[in-house]
Short mmCIF file of C-alpha atoms and ligand atoms in Angstrom, two decimals:
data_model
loop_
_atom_site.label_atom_id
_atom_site.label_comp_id
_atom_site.label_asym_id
_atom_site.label_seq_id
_atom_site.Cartn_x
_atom_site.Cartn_y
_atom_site.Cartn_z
CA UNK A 1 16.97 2.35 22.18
CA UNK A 2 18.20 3.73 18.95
CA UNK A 3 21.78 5.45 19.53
CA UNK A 4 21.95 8.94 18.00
CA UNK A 5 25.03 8.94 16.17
CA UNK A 6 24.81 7.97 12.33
CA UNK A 7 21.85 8.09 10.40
CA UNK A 8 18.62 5.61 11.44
CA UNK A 9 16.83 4.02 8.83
CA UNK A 10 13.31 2.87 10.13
CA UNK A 11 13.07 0.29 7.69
CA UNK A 12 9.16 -0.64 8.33
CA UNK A 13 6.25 -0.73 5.48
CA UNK A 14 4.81 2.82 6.64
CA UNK A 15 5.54 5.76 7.42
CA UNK A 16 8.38 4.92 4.98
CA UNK A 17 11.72 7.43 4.53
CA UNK A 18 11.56 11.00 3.92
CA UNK A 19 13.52 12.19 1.67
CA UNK A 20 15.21 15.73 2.58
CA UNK A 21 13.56 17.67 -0.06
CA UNK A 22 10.23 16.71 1.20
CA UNK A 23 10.88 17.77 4.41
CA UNK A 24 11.83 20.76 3.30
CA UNK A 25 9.09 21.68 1.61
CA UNK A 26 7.57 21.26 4.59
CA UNK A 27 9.18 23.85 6.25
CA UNK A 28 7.70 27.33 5.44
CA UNK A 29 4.98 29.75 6.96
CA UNK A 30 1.27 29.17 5.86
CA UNK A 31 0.46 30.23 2.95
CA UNK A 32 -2.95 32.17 2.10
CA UNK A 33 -5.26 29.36 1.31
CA UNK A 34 -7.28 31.74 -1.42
CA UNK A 35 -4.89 32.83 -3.47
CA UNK A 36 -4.90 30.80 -6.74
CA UNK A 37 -1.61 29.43 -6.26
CA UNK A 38 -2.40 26.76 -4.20
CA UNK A 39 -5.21 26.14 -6.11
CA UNK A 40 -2.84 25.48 -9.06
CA UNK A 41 -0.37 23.49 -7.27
CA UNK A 42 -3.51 20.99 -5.77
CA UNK A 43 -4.72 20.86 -9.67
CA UNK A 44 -1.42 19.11 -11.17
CA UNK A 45 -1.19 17.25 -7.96
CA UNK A 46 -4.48 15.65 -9.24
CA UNK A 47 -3.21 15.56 -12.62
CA UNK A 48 0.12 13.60 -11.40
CA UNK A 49 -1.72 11.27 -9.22
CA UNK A 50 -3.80 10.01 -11.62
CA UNK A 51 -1.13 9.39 -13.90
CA UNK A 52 0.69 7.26 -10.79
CA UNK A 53 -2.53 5.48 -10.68
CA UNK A 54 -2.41 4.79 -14.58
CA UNK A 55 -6.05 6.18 -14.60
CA UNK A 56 -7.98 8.98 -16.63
CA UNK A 57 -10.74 8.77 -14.24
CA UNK A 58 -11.45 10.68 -10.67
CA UNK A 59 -9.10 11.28 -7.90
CA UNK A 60 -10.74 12.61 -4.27
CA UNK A 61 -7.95 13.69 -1.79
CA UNK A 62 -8.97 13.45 2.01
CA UNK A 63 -7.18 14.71 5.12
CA UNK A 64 -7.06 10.82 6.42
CA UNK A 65 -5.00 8.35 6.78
CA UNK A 66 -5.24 4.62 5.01
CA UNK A 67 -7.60 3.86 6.96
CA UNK A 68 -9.84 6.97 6.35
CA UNK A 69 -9.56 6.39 2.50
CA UNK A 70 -10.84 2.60 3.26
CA UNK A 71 -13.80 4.19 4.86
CA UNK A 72 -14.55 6.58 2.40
CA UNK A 73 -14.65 4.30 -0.64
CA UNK A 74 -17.56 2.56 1.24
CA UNK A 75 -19.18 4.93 2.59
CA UNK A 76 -19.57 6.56 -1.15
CA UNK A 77 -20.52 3.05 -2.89
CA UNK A 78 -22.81 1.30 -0.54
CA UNK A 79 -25.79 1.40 1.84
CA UNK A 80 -26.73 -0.86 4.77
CA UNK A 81 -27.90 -3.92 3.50
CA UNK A 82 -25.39 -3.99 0.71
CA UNK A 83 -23.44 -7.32 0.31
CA UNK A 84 -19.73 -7.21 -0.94
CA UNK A 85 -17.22 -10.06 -1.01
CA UNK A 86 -13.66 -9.78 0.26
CA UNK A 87 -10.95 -11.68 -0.79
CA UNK A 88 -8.36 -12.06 1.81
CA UNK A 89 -4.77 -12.45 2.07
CA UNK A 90 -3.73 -11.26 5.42
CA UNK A 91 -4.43 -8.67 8.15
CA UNK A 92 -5.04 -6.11 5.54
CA UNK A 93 -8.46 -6.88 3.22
CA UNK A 94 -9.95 -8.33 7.02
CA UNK A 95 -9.53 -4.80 7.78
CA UNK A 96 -11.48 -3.32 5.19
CA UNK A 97 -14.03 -5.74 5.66
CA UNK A 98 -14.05 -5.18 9.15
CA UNK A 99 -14.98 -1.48 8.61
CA UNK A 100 -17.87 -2.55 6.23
CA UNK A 101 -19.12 -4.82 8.40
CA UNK A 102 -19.09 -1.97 11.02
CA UNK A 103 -20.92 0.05 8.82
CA UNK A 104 -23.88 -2.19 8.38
CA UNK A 105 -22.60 -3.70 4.94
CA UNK A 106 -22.84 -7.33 4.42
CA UNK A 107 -19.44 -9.28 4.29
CA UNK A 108 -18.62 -12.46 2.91
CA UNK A 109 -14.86 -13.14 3.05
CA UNK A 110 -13.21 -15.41 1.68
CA UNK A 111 -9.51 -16.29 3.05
CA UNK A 112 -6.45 -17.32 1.26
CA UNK A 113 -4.31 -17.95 4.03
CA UNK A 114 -1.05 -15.72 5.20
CA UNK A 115 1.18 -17.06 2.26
CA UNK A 116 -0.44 -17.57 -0.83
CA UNK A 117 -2.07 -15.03 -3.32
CA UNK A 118 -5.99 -14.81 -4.28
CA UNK A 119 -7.42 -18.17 -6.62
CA UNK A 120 -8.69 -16.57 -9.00
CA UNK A 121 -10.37 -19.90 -9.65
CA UNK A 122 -12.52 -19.48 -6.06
CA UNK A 123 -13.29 -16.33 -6.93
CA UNK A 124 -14.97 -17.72 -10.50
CA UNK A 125 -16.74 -20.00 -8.44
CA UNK A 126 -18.19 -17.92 -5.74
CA UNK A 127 -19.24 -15.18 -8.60
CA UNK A 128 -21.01 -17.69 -10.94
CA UNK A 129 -22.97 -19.22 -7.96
CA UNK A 130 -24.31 -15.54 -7.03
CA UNK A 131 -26.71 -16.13 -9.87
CA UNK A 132 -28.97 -12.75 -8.50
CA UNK A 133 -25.73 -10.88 -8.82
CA UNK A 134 -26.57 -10.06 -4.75
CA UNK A 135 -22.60 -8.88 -4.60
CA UNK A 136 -22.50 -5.02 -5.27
CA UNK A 137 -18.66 -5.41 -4.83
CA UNK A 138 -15.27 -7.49 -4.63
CA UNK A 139 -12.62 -5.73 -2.43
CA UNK A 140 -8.86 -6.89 -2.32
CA UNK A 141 -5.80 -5.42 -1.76
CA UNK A 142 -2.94 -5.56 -4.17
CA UNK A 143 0.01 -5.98 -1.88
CA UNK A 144 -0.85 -7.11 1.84
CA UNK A 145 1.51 -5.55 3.54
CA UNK A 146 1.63 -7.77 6.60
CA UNK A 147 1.88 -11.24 4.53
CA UNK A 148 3.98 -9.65 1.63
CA UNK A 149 1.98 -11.60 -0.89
CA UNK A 150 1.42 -9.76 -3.92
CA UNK A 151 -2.43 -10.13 -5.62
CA UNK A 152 -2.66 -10.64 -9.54
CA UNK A 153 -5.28 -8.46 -10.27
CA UNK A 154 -5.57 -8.60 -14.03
CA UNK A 155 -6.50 -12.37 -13.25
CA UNK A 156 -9.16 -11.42 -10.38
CA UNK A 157 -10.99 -8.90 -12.86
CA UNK A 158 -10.89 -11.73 -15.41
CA UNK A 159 -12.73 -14.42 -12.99
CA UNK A 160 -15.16 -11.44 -12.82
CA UNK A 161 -15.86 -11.22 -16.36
CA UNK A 162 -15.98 -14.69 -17.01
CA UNK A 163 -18.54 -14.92 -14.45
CA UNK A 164 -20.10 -11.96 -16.03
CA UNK A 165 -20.47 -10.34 -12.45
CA UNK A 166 -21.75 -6.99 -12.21
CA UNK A 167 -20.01 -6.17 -9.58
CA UNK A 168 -17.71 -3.33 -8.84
CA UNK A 169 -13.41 -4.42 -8.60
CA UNK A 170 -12.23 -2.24 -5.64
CA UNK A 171 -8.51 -2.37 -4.70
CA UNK A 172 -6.67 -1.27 -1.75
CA UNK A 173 -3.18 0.02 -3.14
CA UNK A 174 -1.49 1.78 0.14
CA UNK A 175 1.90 -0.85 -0.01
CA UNK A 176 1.99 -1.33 -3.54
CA UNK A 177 1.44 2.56 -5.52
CA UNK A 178 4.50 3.75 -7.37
CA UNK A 179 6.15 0.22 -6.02
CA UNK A 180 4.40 -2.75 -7.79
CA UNK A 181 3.10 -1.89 -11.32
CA UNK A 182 -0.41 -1.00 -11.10
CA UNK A 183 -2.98 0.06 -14.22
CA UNK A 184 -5.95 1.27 -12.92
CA UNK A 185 -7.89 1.71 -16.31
CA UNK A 186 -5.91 -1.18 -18.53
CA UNK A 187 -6.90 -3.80 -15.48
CA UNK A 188 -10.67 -2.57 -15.31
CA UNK A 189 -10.30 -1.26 -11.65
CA UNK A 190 -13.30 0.78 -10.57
CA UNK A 191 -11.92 2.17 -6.98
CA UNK A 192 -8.49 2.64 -5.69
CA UNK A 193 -7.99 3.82 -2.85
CA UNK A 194 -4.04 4.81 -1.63
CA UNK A 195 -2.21 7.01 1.06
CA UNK A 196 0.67 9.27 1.29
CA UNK A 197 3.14 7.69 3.74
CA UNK A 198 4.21 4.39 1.82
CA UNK A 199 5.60 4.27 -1.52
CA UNK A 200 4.60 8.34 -2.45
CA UNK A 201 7.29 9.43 0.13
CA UNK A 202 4.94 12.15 1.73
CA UNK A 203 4.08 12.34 5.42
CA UNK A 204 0.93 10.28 6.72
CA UNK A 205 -2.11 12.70 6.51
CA UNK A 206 -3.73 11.98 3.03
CA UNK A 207 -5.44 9.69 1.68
CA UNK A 208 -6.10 9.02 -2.08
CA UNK A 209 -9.56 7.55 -3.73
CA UNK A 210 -9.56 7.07 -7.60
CA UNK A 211 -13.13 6.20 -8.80
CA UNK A 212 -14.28 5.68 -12.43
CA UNK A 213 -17.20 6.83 -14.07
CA UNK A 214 -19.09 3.20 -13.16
CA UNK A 215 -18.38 3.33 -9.82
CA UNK A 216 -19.78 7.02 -9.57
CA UNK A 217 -22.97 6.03 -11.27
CA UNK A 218 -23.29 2.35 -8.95
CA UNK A 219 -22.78 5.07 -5.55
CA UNK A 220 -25.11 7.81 -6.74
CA UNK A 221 -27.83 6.05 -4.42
CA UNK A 222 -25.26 4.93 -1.63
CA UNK A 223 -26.73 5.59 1.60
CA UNK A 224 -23.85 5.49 4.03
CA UNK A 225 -22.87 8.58 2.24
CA UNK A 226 -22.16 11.67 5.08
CA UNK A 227 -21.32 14.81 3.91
CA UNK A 228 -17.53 14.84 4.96
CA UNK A 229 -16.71 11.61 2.74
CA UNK A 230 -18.79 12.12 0.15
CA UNK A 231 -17.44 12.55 -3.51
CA UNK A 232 -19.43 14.40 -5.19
CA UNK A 233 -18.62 17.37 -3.29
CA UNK A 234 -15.21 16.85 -4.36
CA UNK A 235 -14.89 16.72 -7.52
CA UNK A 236 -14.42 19.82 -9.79
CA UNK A 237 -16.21 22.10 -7.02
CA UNK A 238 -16.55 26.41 -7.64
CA UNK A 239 -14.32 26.80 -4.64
CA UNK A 240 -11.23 25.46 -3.89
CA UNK A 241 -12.33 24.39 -0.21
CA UNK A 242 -14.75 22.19 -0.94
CA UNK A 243 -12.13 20.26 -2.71
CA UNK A 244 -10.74 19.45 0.95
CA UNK A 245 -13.91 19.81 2.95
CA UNK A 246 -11.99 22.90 4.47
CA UNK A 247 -8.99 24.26 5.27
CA UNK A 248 -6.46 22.21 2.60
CA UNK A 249 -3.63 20.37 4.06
CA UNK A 250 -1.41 23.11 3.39
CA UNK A 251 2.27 21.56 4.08
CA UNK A 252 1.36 17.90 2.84
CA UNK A 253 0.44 19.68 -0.95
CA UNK A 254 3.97 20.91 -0.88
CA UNK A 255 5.51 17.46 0.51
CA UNK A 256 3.47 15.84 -1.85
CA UNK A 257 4.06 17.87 -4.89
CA UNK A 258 7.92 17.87 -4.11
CA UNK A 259 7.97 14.05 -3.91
CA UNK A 260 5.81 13.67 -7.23
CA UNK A 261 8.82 15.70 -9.17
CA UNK A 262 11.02 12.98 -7.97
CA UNK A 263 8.97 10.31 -8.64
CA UNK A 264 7.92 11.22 -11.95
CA UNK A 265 9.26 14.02 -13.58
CA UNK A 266 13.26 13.16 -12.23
CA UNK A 267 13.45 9.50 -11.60
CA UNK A 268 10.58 8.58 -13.62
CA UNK A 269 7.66 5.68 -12.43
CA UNK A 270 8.86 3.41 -14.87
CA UNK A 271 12.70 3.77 -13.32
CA UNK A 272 11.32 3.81 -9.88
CA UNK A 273 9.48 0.33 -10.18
CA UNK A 274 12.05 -1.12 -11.76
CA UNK A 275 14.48 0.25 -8.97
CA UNK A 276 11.83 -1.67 -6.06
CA UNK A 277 11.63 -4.85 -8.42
CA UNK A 278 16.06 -5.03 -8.56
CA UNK A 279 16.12 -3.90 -4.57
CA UNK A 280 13.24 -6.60 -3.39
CA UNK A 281 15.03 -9.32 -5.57
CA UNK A 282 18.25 -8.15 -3.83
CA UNK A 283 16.31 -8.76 -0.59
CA UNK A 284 14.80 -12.50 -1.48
CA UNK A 285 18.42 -13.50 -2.64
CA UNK A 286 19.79 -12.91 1.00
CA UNK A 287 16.63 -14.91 2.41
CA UNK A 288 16.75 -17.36 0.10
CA UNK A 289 20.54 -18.28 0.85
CA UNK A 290 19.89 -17.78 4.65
CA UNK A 291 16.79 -20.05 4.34
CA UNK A 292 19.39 -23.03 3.10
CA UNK A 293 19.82 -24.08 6.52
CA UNK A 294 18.09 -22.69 9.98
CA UNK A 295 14.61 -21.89 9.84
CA UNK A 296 14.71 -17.95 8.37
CA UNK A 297 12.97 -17.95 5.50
CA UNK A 298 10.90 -15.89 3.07
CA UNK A 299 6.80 -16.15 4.09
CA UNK A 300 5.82 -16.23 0.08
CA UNK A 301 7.47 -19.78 -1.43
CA UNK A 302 6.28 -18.00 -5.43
CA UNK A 303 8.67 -14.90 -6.19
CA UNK A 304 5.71 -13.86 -8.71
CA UNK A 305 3.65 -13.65 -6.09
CA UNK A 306 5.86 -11.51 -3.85
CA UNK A 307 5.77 -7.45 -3.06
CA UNK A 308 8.10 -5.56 -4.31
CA UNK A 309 7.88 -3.02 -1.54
CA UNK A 310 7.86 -4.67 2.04
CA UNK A 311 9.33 -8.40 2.43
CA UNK A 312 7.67 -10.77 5.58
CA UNK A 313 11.13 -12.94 7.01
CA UNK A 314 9.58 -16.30 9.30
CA UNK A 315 12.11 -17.01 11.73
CA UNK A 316 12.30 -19.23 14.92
CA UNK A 317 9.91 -18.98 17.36
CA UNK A 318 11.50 -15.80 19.24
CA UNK A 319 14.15 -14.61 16.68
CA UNK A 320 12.29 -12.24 14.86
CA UNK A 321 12.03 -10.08 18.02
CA UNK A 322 15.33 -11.17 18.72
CA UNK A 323 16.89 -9.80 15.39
CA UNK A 324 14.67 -6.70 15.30
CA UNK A 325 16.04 -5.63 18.74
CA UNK A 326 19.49 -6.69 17.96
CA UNK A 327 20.06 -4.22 15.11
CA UNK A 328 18.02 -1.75 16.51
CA UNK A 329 20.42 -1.29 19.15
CA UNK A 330 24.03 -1.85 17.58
CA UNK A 331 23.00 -0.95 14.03
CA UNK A 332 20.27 1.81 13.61
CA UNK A 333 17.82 0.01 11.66
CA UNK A 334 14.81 -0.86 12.55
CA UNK A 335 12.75 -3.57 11.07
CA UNK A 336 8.94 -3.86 10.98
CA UNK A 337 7.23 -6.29 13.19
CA UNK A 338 5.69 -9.36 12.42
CA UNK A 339 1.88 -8.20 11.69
CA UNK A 340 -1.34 -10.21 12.23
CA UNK A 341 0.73 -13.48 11.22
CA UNK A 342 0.17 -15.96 14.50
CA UNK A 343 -2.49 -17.60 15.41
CA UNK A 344 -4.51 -17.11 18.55
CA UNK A 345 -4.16 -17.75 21.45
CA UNK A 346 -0.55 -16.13 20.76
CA UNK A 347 -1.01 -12.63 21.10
CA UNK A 348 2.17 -11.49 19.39
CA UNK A 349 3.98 -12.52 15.88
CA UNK A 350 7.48 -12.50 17.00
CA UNK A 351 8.68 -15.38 15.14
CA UNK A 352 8.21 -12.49 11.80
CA UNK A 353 10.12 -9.62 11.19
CA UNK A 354 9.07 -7.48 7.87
CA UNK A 355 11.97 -5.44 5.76
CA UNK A 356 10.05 -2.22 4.78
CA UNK A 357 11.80 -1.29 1.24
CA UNK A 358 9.49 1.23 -0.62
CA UNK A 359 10.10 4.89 -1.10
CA UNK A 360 12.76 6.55 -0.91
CA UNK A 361 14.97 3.59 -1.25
CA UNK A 362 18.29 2.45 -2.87
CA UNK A 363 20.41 -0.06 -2.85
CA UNK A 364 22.98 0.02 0.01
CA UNK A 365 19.75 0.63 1.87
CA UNK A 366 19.12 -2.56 1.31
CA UNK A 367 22.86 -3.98 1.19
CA UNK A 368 22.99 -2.10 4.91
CA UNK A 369 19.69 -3.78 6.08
CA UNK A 370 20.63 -7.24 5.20
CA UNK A 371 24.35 -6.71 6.25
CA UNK A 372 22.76 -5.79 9.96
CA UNK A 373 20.61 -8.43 10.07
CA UNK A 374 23.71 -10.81 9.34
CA UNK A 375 25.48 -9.03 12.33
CA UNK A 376 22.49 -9.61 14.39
CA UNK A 377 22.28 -13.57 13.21
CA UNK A 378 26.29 -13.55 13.93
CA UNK A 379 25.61 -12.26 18.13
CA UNK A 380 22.59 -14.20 18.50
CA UNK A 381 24.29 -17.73 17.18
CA UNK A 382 21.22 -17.87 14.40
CA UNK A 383 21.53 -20.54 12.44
CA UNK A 384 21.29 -19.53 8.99
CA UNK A 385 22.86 -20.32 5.11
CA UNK A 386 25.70 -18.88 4.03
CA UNK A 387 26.74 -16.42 0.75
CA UNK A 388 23.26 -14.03 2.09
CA UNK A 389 25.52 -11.11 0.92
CA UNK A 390 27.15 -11.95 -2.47
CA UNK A 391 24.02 -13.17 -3.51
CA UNK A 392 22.38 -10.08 -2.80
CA UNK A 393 25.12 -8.04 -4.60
CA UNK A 394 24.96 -10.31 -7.44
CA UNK A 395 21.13 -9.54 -7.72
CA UNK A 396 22.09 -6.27 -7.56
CA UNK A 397 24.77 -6.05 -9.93
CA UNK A 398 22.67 -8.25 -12.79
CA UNK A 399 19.85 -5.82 -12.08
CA UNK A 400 21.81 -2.96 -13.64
CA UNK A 401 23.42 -4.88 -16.56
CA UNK A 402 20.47 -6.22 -17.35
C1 PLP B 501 -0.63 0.81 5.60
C2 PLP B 501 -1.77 0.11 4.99
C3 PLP B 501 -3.11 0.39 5.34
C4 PLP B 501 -3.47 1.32 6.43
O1 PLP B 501 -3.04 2.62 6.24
P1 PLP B 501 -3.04 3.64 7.46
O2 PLP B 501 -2.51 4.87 6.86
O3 PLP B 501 -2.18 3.05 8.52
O4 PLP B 501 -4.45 3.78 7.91
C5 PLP B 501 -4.10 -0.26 4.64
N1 PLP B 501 -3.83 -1.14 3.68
C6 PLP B 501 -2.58 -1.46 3.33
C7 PLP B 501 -2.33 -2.46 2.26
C8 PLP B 501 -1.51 -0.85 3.99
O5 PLP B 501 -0.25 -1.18 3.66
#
């Protein structure tokens, strides 16, 4: 059990911190969904979000979670019948796929294992042998959040114009938006799709699909399309309910437009990334010195190929439940479980543990995280490298110089 003096940091990849002023925002009576105001406030929301995403294109906000925004991306693109591939690097992309399959779409996946990034190579290959251009779609997801491994997009939509595939690029950015770079319209992405609760520092409760004009004109005939998802109804309506489908998600526009001010008009995106890329490297130092000796180490060997806004930690068989209950208890912190990362029959990852570090994040956040998990190492008699610390500080020390 968590003890209720000091401040807890729940230190998992989603829902990640709140910060005050969002909360705050929260907190105020409903306001009168047809006055104009909030009609305003939803319009440079839009405006802001696309400029997160890097795109000019559309942006469709649902009342949903990740999950809900997976769904409606296919259910506006495709009908039954429709064949897609998926390229996968952990728990994440199967997910997606898993819903499309559900929905009567076709699903080839192809797997990249739990620690290394998409080949872009493969995905050549499998596109130049689909001679009838049968593929409507590739879907991947730019940071997996329960592997860690970070995708290369740029190189994916290369393989598919080499092959000189047809077929629409759709990316799953939840972990990675306003964390990782991402360029929606420089990279030739056609669908995004994104959610509140990870790196936008807003409650869970929207979801976020950014479609160009290509992928508009490729769904116009989709025929999974229900009224509730579909996008078209959404964008640039005469009333400001149909933008929502209904009643708008009152308190969310205000968390949401309170944590965009941070994010881009006071810290500003290019800051914040560059704040996750000097806190992750602060993160792999400790690993990387712990991993010297003892069997903690980081799950992605290629630091290019790492997230800059959750880290996956393999540890002995049982010590990653070991050292996420440890500092739960003595030092308020609670680390994200291993997700999707053993294999069957084993039911449970508990040799993982996952350091959530997007958001509202800085860096004796971090310094406190890896600090507790030292403690935790310390009582349990882990066996580990030593210097996890200073070489942390050092990271983060040459990340400001620099
Ligand atoms: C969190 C996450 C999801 C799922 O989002 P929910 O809001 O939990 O439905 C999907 N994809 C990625 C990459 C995520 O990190």
């Amino acid at each position: 059990m968590p003890k209720s003096y000091g401040r807890h940091y729940v230190a998992i990849p989603g829902p990640s911190v709140l910060p005050d002023r969002v909360i705050q925002a929260m907190m105020r009576p409903a306001p009168n969904i047809y006055s104009t105001r909030l009609a305003d406030l939803v319009d440079g929301i839009l405006a802001d979000l696309r400029n997160v995403a890097r795109t000019h294109h559309n942006c469709c906000i649902y009342i949903a979670n990740g999950h809900g925004a997976w769904e409606a991306a296919l259910a506006n693109l495709f009908s039954q019948g429709d064949r897609i591939l998926v390229l996968s690097t952990g728990i994440f992309a199967q997910g997606w796929g898993g819903f499309a399959t559900a929905m009567g779409i076709e699903v080839d996946e192809v797997s990249f294992g739990k620690c290394s990034d998409v080949d872009a190579g493969v995905v050549y290959d499998r596109l130049s042998q689909d001679r009838e251009h049968t593929y409507s779609a590739v879907l991947v997801v730019h940071t997996d959040t329960s592997t860690s491994v970070r995708n290369n997009i740029p190189l994916i939509r290369k393989a598919l114009d080499e092959a000189g595939h047809p077929a629409l690029l759709a990316v799953d950015c939840i972990a990675s938006l306003a964390c990782d770079r991402f360029e929606m319209d420089a990279w030739g992405v056609d669908v995004m799709v994104a959610a509140s609760q990870k790196g936008l520092m807003t409650p869970p409760g929207l979801g976020f699909l950014f479609f160009n004009e290509r992928a508009r004109e490729a769904g116009m005939s989709a025929g999974l399309r229900t009224p509730y998802w579909d996008w078209e109804r959404r964008i640039d309506p005469d009333e400001f309910y149909l933008l929502f489908c209904g009643t708008a998600p009152t308190h969310h526009i205000y968390a949401l437009r309170e944590a965009l001010d941070m994010l881009i008009y006071e810290e500003g995106l290019d800051a914040a990334l560059a704040r996750h890329a000097r806190i992750a490297a602060a993160g792999w130092a400790a690993v990387e010195a712990w991993s010297q000796c003892g069997e903690l180490c980081l799950n992605v060997e290629d630091a290019g190929k790492r997230s800059h806004a959750v880290t996956t930690i393999r540890a002995s068989r049982k010590d990653g439940s070991r050292i996420r209950d440890w500092v739960e208890e003595h030092s308020g912190v609670t680390l994200g479980i291993g997700l999707g990362m053993a294999a069957p029959p084993e039911l449970t990852s508990s040799q993982y543990f996952r350091l959530g570090h997007m958001g509202h994040i800085n860096d004796q956040m971090m310094m406190g995280l890896l600090g507790s998990i030292e403690c935790a190492c310390d009582a349990l008699g882990i066996e580990r490298g030593a210097g996890a610390l200073g070489a942390a500080a050092a990271t983060l020390a040459g990340g400001r110089s620099g």
